[in-house]
Coordinates of C-alpha atoms in Angstrom, one line a residue:
Chain A
M237 CA -28.2 -42.4 39.2
S238 CA -26.6 -45.3 37.5
S239 CA -28.9 -47.1 35.1
E240 CA -27.4 -50.3 36.3
K241 CA -28.9 -49.8 39.8
R242 CA -32.5 -51.0 39.9
I243 CA -34.0 -52.0 43.2
I244 CA -33.6 -50.6 46.7
T245 CA -34.9 -52.9 49.5
I246 CA -35.3 -51.5 53.0
S247 CA -35.6 -53.7 56.1
R248 CA -36.3 -51.8 59.3
Q249 CA -36.9 -52.0 63.0
Y250 CA -40.3 -50.8 64.2
G251 CA -40.0 -47.1 65.2
S252 CA -36.7 -46.5 63.3
G253 CA -38.4 -44.5 60.6
G254 CA -37.3 -46.9 57.9
R255 CA -40.6 -46.7 56.0
Q256 CA -40.4 -42.9 56.0
V257 CA -36.8 -43.1 54.7
G258 CA -38.0 -45.3 51.9
A259 CA -40.9 -43.0 51.0
L260 CA -38.6 -39.9 51.1
L261 CA -36.1 -41.7 48.9
A262 CA -38.7 -42.7 46.4
E263 CA -39.8 -39.1 46.1
Q264 CA -36.2 -37.9 45.7
L265 CA -35.2 -40.5 43.2
G266 CA -38.6 -40.5 41.4
L267 CA -39.1 -44.2 41.9
P268 CA -42.2 -46.2 42.7
F269 CA -42.5 -47.1 46.4
Y270 CA -44.0 -50.3 47.8
D271 CA -44.5 -51.1 51.5
K272 CA -45.8 -54.2 53.2
E273 CA -49.4 -53.0 53.2
L274 CA -49.4 -52.4 49.4
I275 CA -47.7 -55.7 48.7
G276 CA -50.1 -57.5 51.1
L277 CA -53.2 -56.0 49.4
A278 CA -51.8 -56.7 45.9
A279 CA -51.3 -60.3 46.9
E280 CA -54.8 -60.7 48.4
K281 CA -56.5 -58.9 45.5
S282 CA -54.7 -60.9 42.9
G283 CA -56.0 -64.2 44.2
L284 CA -52.4 -65.4 43.8
A285 CA -52.4 -67.2 47.1
E286 CA -55.0 -69.7 45.9
E287 CA -53.5 -70.0 42.4
L288 CA -50.0 -70.5 43.7
F289 CA -51.0 -73.1 46.2
A290 CA -53.0 -75.1 43.7
S291 CA -50.0 -75.3 41.4
A292 CA -47.7 -76.0 44.3
E293 CA -49.7 -79.1 45.2
T294 CA -49.2 -80.6 41.7
N295 CA -45.8 -79.1 40.7
R296 CA -43.2 -78.2 43.3
S297 CA -40.8 -76.7 40.8
A298 CA -43.4 -74.1 39.5
V299 CA -42.5 -71.7 42.3
N300 CA -39.3 -71.0 44.2
F301 CA -40.4 -72.0 47.7
G302 CA -37.1 -71.3 49.4
Q303 CA -36.5 -72.7 52.9
I304 CA -40.1 -73.4 53.8
F305 CA -40.2 -76.3 51.5
T306 CA -36.7 -77.6 52.2
G307 CA -36.7 -81.1 53.6
V308 CA -40.1 -82.6 54.3
W309 CA -43.1 -81.8 52.1
Y310 CA -45.9 -80.5 54.2
E311 CA -49.1 -78.5 53.9
P312 CA -48.2 -74.9 54.5
P313 CA -50.6 -72.9 56.8
L314 CA -52.5 -69.9 55.4
S315 CA -49.7 -67.4 56.2
D316 CA -47.3 -69.4 54.0
K317 CA -49.7 -69.2 51.1
V318 CA -49.9 -65.5 51.6
F319 CA -46.1 -65.3 51.9
L320 CA -45.7 -67.1 48.6
A321 CA -48.3 -64.8 46.9
Q322 CA -46.4 -61.8 48.3
C323 CA -43.1 -63.2 46.9
A324 CA -44.7 -63.4 43.5
V325 CA -46.0 -59.8 43.8
I326 CA -42.5 -58.6 44.8
R327 CA -40.9 -60.4 41.9
D328 CA -43.5 -58.9 39.5
L329 CA -42.9 -55.4 40.8
A330 CA -39.1 -55.8 40.6
A331 CA -39.4 -57.1 37.0
K332 CA -41.3 -53.9 36.0
G333 CA -38.3 -51.7 36.7
P334 CA -36.4 -49.7 39.4
C335 CA -38.4 -49.2 42.6
I336 CA -38.1 -49.1 46.4
I337 CA -39.5 -52.0 48.5
V338 CA -39.9 -51.8 52.2
G339 CA -40.2 -55.0 54.3
R340 CA -41.6 -58.5 53.4
C341 CA -38.1 -60.1 53.3
S342 CA -37.7 -58.4 49.9
N343 CA -33.9 -58.6 50.1
Y344 CA -34.2 -62.3 50.4
V345 CA -37.0 -62.7 47.9
L346 CA -35.0 -60.8 45.3
R347 CA -31.7 -62.3 46.2
D348 CA -31.0 -63.4 42.6
C349 CA -31.7 -60.0 41.1
P350 CA -28.7 -58.2 39.9
N351 CA -28.1 -54.6 41.1
L352 CA -29.9 -54.7 44.4
L353 CA -29.1 -52.2 47.1
N354 CA -30.2 -53.8 50.4
V355 CA -30.5 -51.5 53.4
F356 CA -31.3 -52.1 57.1
I357 CA -32.5 -49.1 59.2
Y358 CA -32.4 -49.4 63.0
A359 CA -32.2 -47.2 66.1
A360 CA -31.7 -47.5 69.9
K361 CA -34.9 -48.4 71.7
P362 CA -35.5 -45.1 73.5
L363 CA -35.4 -43.2 70.2
R364 CA -37.8 -45.8 68.6
I365 CA -40.2 -45.3 71.6
K366 CA -40.0 -41.5 71.1
R367 CA -40.7 -41.8 67.4
A368 CA -43.6 -44.2 67.9
V369 CA -45.3 -41.9 70.4
E370 CA -44.6 -38.6 68.8
V371 CA -44.8 -39.5 65.1
Y372 CA -47.0 -42.6 64.9
G373 CA -49.2 -41.4 67.8
E374 CA -48.9 -44.6 69.8
A375 CA -49.9 -44.7 73.5
K376 CA -46.9 -44.0 75.7
E377 CA -47.7 -46.5 78.4
K378 CA -47.9 -49.5 76.1
I379 CA -45.3 -48.7 73.5
E380 CA -42.2 -50.5 75.0
E381 CA -44.3 -53.7 75.1
K382 CA -45.4 -53.1 71.5
I383 CA -41.8 -52.5 70.3
N384 CA -40.6 -55.7 72.0
L385 CA -43.5 -57.6 70.3
M386 CA -42.8 -56.1 66.9
D387 CA -39.1 -56.9 67.2
K388 CA -40.0 -60.5 68.0
K389 CA -42.5 -60.8 65.1
R390 CA -40.3 -59.3 62.5
S391 CA -37.3 -61.4 63.5
S392 CA -39.4 -64.6 63.6
Y393 CA -41.0 -63.8 60.2
F394 CA -37.6 -63.1 58.6
N395 CA -35.9 -66.1 60.2
Y396 CA -38.8 -68.4 59.4
Y397 CA -39.0 -67.5 55.7
T398 CA -35.4 -67.1 54.9
D399 CA -32.1 -68.9 55.7
L400 CA -30.7 -65.6 57.0
K401 CA -30.6 -64.0 60.5
Y402 CA -32.7 -60.9 60.9
G403 CA -30.7 -57.7 61.5
H404 CA -27.3 -59.3 60.8
P405 CA -25.2 -56.8 58.7
E406 CA -24.2 -59.6 56.3
N407 CA -27.7 -59.6 54.8
Y408 CA -27.4 -56.0 53.8
D409 CA -25.1 -53.7 51.8
L410 CA -25.7 -50.8 54.2
C411 CA -27.0 -50.6 57.8
I412 CA -27.9 -47.2 59.2
D413 CA -28.7 -46.1 62.7
S414 CA -31.5 -43.5 62.1
G415 CA -30.8 -42.2 65.6
Y416 CA -27.5 -40.9 64.3
T417 CA -28.6 -39.8 60.8
G418 CA -32.3 -38.9 61.1
V419 CA -34.7 -39.7 58.3
E420 CA -33.3 -37.2 55.8
G421 CA -29.7 -38.2 56.7
A422 CA -30.5 -41.9 56.1
A423 CA -32.0 -41.1 52.7
K424 CA -28.9 -39.0 51.9
L425 CA -26.6 -41.9 52.7
I426 CA -28.6 -44.4 50.7
R427 CA -28.6 -42.0 47.7
A428 CA -24.8 -41.7 48.1
A429 CA -24.6 -45.6 48.0
W430 CA -27.0 -45.8 45.1
E431 CA -24.9 -43.3 43.1
L432 CA -21.5 -45.0 43.7
Chain B
M90 CA -16.8 -31.1 58.5
S91 CA -18.7 -30.1 61.6
S92 CA -16.5 -29.1 64.4
E93 CA -18.9 -31.0 66.7
K94 CA -17.8 -34.3 65.2
R95 CA -14.6 -35.6 66.8
I96 CA -13.8 -39.2 66.5
I97 CA -14.5 -41.9 63.9
T98 CA -14.0 -45.5 65.1
I99 CA -13.8 -48.3 62.6
S100 CA -14.4 -52.0 63.5
R101 CA -13.8 -54.4 60.6
Q102 CA -13.8 -58.0 59.5
Y103 CA -10.4 -59.3 58.4
G104 CA -10.1 -58.9 54.6
S105 CA -12.9 -56.3 54.3
G106 CA -10.4 -53.5 53.7
G107 CA -11.6 -51.6 56.8
R108 CA -8.1 -50.5 57.8
Q109 CA -7.6 -49.1 54.3
V110 CA -10.9 -47.3 54.5
G111 CA -9.8 -45.7 57.7
A112 CA -6.4 -44.7 56.3
L113 CA -7.9 -43.2 53.2
L114 CA -10.5 -41.3 55.3
A115 CA -7.8 -40.0 57.5
E116 CA -5.9 -38.6 54.5
Q117 CA -9.1 -37.1 53.0
L118 CA -10.2 -35.5 56.3
G119 CA -6.7 -34.5 57.4
L120 CA -7.1 -36.4 60.7
P121 CA -4.6 -38.5 62.7
F122 CA -5.0 -42.3 62.1
Y123 CA -4.4 -45.0 64.7
D124 CA -4.7 -48.7 64.1
K125 CA -4.2 -51.6 66.5
E126 CA -0.5 -51.9 65.9
L127 CA 0.1 -48.2 66.8
I128 CA -2.1 -48.5 69.8
G129 CA -0.5 -51.7 70.9
L130 CA 3.0 -50.3 70.6
A131 CA 2.0 -47.1 72.4
A132 CA 0.6 -49.1 75.3
E133 CA 3.7 -51.3 75.5
K134 CA 6.2 -48.4 75.3
S135 CA 4.3 -46.3 77.8
G136 CA 4.7 -48.9 80.5
L137 CA 1.1 -48.2 81.2
A138 CA 0.3 -51.9 81.6
E139 CA 2.4 -52.2 84.7
E140 CA 1.4 -48.8 86.1
L141 CA -2.4 -49.4 85.6
F142 CA -2.2 -52.9 87.1
A143 CA -0.3 -51.6 90.2
S144 CA -3.0 -49.0 90.9
A145 CA -5.7 -51.5 90.1
E146 CA -4.6 -53.7 92.9
T147 CA -4.9 -50.9 95.5
N148 CA -7.7 -48.8 94.0
R149 CA -10.3 -50.4 91.8
S150 CA -12.0 -47.1 91.0
A151 CA -8.8 -45.6 89.5
V152 CA -9.6 -47.2 86.2
N153 CA -12.8 -48.0 84.4
F154 CA -12.5 -51.8 84.2
G155 CA -15.8 -52.5 82.4
Q156 CA -17.1 -56.0 82.2
I157 CA -13.8 -57.8 83.0
F158 CA -14.0 -56.8 86.6
T159 CA -17.7 -57.1 87.0
G160 CA -18.6 -59.6 89.7
V161 CA -15.8 -61.5 91.3
W162 CA -12.4 -59.8 91.8
Y163 CA -9.6 -61.8 90.1
E164 CA -6.1 -61.4 88.9
P165 CA -6.3 -60.5 85.2
P166 CA -4.0 -62.4 82.8
L167 CA -1.4 -60.4 80.9
S168 CA -3.7 -59.8 78.0
D169 CA -6.1 -58.0 80.3
K170 CA -3.3 -55.7 81.5
V171 CA -2.5 -55.0 77.9
F172 CA -6.1 -54.3 77.1
L173 CA -6.4 -51.9 80.0
A174 CA -3.2 -50.1 78.9
Q175 CA -4.6 -49.9 75.3
C176 CA -7.9 -48.4 76.7
A177 CA -5.9 -45.7 78.4
V178 CA -3.9 -45.0 75.2
I179 CA -7.2 -44.8 73.2
R180 CA -8.7 -42.4 75.7
D181 CA -5.6 -40.2 75.6
L182 CA -5.6 -40.1 71.8
A183 CA -9.3 -39.3 71.8
A184 CA -8.8 -36.5 74.4
K185 CA -6.2 -34.9 72.1
G186 CA -8.7 -34.1 69.4
P187 CA -10.4 -35.4 66.3
C188 CA -9.0 -38.7 64.9
I189 CA -9.7 -42.0 63.3
I190 CA -9.2 -45.2 65.3
V191 CA -9.4 -48.7 63.8
G192 CA -10.0 -51.7 66.0
R193 CA -9.3 -52.4 69.7
C194 CA -13.0 -52.2 70.7
S195 CA -12.5 -48.4 70.4
N196 CA -16.3 -47.8 69.9
Y197 CA -16.8 -49.5 73.3
V198 CA -13.8 -47.9 75.0
L199 CA -14.9 -44.4 74.0
R200 CA -18.7 -45.1 74.5
D201 CA -19.0 -42.1 76.8
C202 CA -17.4 -39.6 74.4
P203 CA -19.8 -37.3 72.7
N204 CA -19.8 -37.0 68.9
L205 CA -18.5 -40.4 68.0
L206 CA -19.2 -41.9 64.6
N207 CA -18.9 -45.7 65.0
V208 CA -18.5 -47.7 61.8
F209 CA -18.4 -51.4 61.0
I210 CA -16.9 -52.6 57.7
Y211 CA -17.6 -56.2 56.5
A212 CA -17.8 -58.2 53.3
A213 CA -18.8 -61.6 52.0
K214 CA -16.2 -64.3 52.6
P215 CA -15.2 -64.9 48.9
L216 CA -14.4 -61.2 48.5
R217 CA -12.4 -61.1 51.8
I218 CA -10.4 -64.2 50.5
K219 CA -9.8 -62.4 47.2
R220 CA -8.6 -59.2 49.0
A221 CA -6.4 -61.1 51.5
V222 CA -4.6 -63.0 48.6
E223 CA -4.4 -60.2 46.1
V224 CA -3.9 -57.1 48.3
Y225 CA -2.3 -58.5 51.6
G226 CA -0.3 -61.2 49.7
E227 CA -1.6 -64.1 51.8
A228 CA -1.1 -67.7 50.6
K229 CA -4.2 -68.8 48.8
E230 CA -4.3 -72.4 50.2
K231 CA -4.5 -71.3 53.8
I232 CA -6.5 -68.2 53.6
E233 CA -10.0 -69.5 54.3
E234 CA -8.7 -71.1 57.5
K235 CA -7.0 -67.9 58.5
I236 CA -10.1 -65.8 57.9
N237 CA -12.2 -68.2 60.0
L238 CA -9.6 -68.0 62.8
M239 CA -9.5 -64.2 62.6
D240 CA -13.3 -63.9 62.7
K241 CA -13.3 -66.1 65.8
K242 CA -10.5 -64.1 67.5
R243 CA -12.0 -60.7 66.8
S244 CA -15.4 -61.8 67.9
S245 CA -14.0 -63.4 71.1
Y246 CA -11.9 -60.4 71.8
F247 CA -14.8 -58.0 71.4
N248 CA -17.3 -60.1 73.3
Y249 CA -14.9 -60.8 76.1
Y250 CA -13.9 -57.1 76.7
T251 CA -17.3 -55.5 76.1
D252 CA -20.9 -56.2 77.0
L253 CA -21.8 -55.9 73.3
K254 CA -22.0 -58.5 70.5
Y255 CA -19.4 -58.3 67.8
G256 CA -20.8 -57.3 64.4
H257 CA -24.3 -56.5 65.6
P258 CA -25.5 -53.3 63.9
E259 CA -26.7 -51.8 67.2
N260 CA -23.1 -51.2 68.2
Y261 CA -22.5 -48.9 65.3
D262 CA -23.9 -45.9 63.6
L263 CA -23.2 -47.2 60.1
C264 CA -22.3 -50.7 58.8
I265 CA -20.9 -50.9 55.3
D266 CA -20.4 -53.9 53.0
S267 CA -17.2 -53.0 51.3
G268 CA -18.0 -55.7 48.7
Y269 CA -20.8 -53.3 47.5
T270 CA -19.0 -50.0 48.0
G271 CA -15.3 -50.7 47.5
V272 CA -12.7 -49.0 49.7
E273 CA -13.2 -45.5 48.1
G274 CA -17.0 -45.9 48.2
A275 CA -17.0 -46.8 51.9
A276 CA -14.8 -43.8 52.7
K277 CA -17.3 -41.6 50.7
L278 CA -20.3 -42.9 52.7
I279 CA -18.5 -42.4 56.0
R280 CA -17.6 -38.8 54.9
A281 CA -21.3 -38.2 54.0
A282 CA -22.3 -39.5 57.5
W283 CA -19.6 -37.4 59.2
E284 CA -20.8 -34.3 57.4
L285 CA -24.5 -34.7 58.3

């Protein structure tokens, strides 16, 4: 592992096994692993949402607001405060040292960090349905609807908070179809990219 | 190399070095290598364009026309005849045995083949400009215009002849930013995927 390489971010389609790929990789590389739940909890517990918003009202340059504050100044809804707090948590985690971060637009949030490896994990819908039912224990009859909704939510979240397009290869260094590679295979390819 | 794996197709952005990745890979894996020039020449020399079009007029089911003949029957322009002839050449080459094919919508043309590995190679525009000037010897002052035109042409070609969207990860098993990996690195990752 090159000491130059520091952070791996993983974006993923629901049901692609991207979170599992990240967890396996963290174990294999001996790196801390953060997913959206952990980042969300850390942001809530830290009280950063309130703190950041208070400073944002008096000093716009105190935080890097990205696209959401481009153009007209407006009062962001609660989810924007949470997003800002999550950005701060992600930046703090990244500053601490090498780690793997899944989700939360982390490739965008950390775009100015050197030595990022940004990965997107996806798979064909029938395989995602199969994984969601068999591995995540989702109900078979409602799973296609849930996947469509999750695709829409993740895409809207990403497109709203970044100036990139969700799932376009140009946002990533590597995009892997986990239907081709499996979870272990995807981890193997990411390790190979990390070690280049 | 698993004997089950047969064909690697490579789609690529102009200036990404995708053709070079394919050529290097062919050398490393000891596989035949076909690019768009070779396929185009083979199609022209074979006289297949005329032959296919003659049979197409009398027997639509003789060739798999894909999207271009969906809906209303119409006389295809010359480029469509050439495309059909190229499809036939690609299918013939694939039927002969394991090989590497760059371009010509080969991932789409061969979509019913088992054991394909479909790869997309891309890179950020500044790096593609640098490669086009330094490696392909293109004139610096006109290269951005040429890259924009090539992007448009490849995307139109792909979107016209397939029912897929050019450059969307879902069309490929693996998408690699050659700006991150370099040509050798990209070949290494494809080999790793091929050997899974």
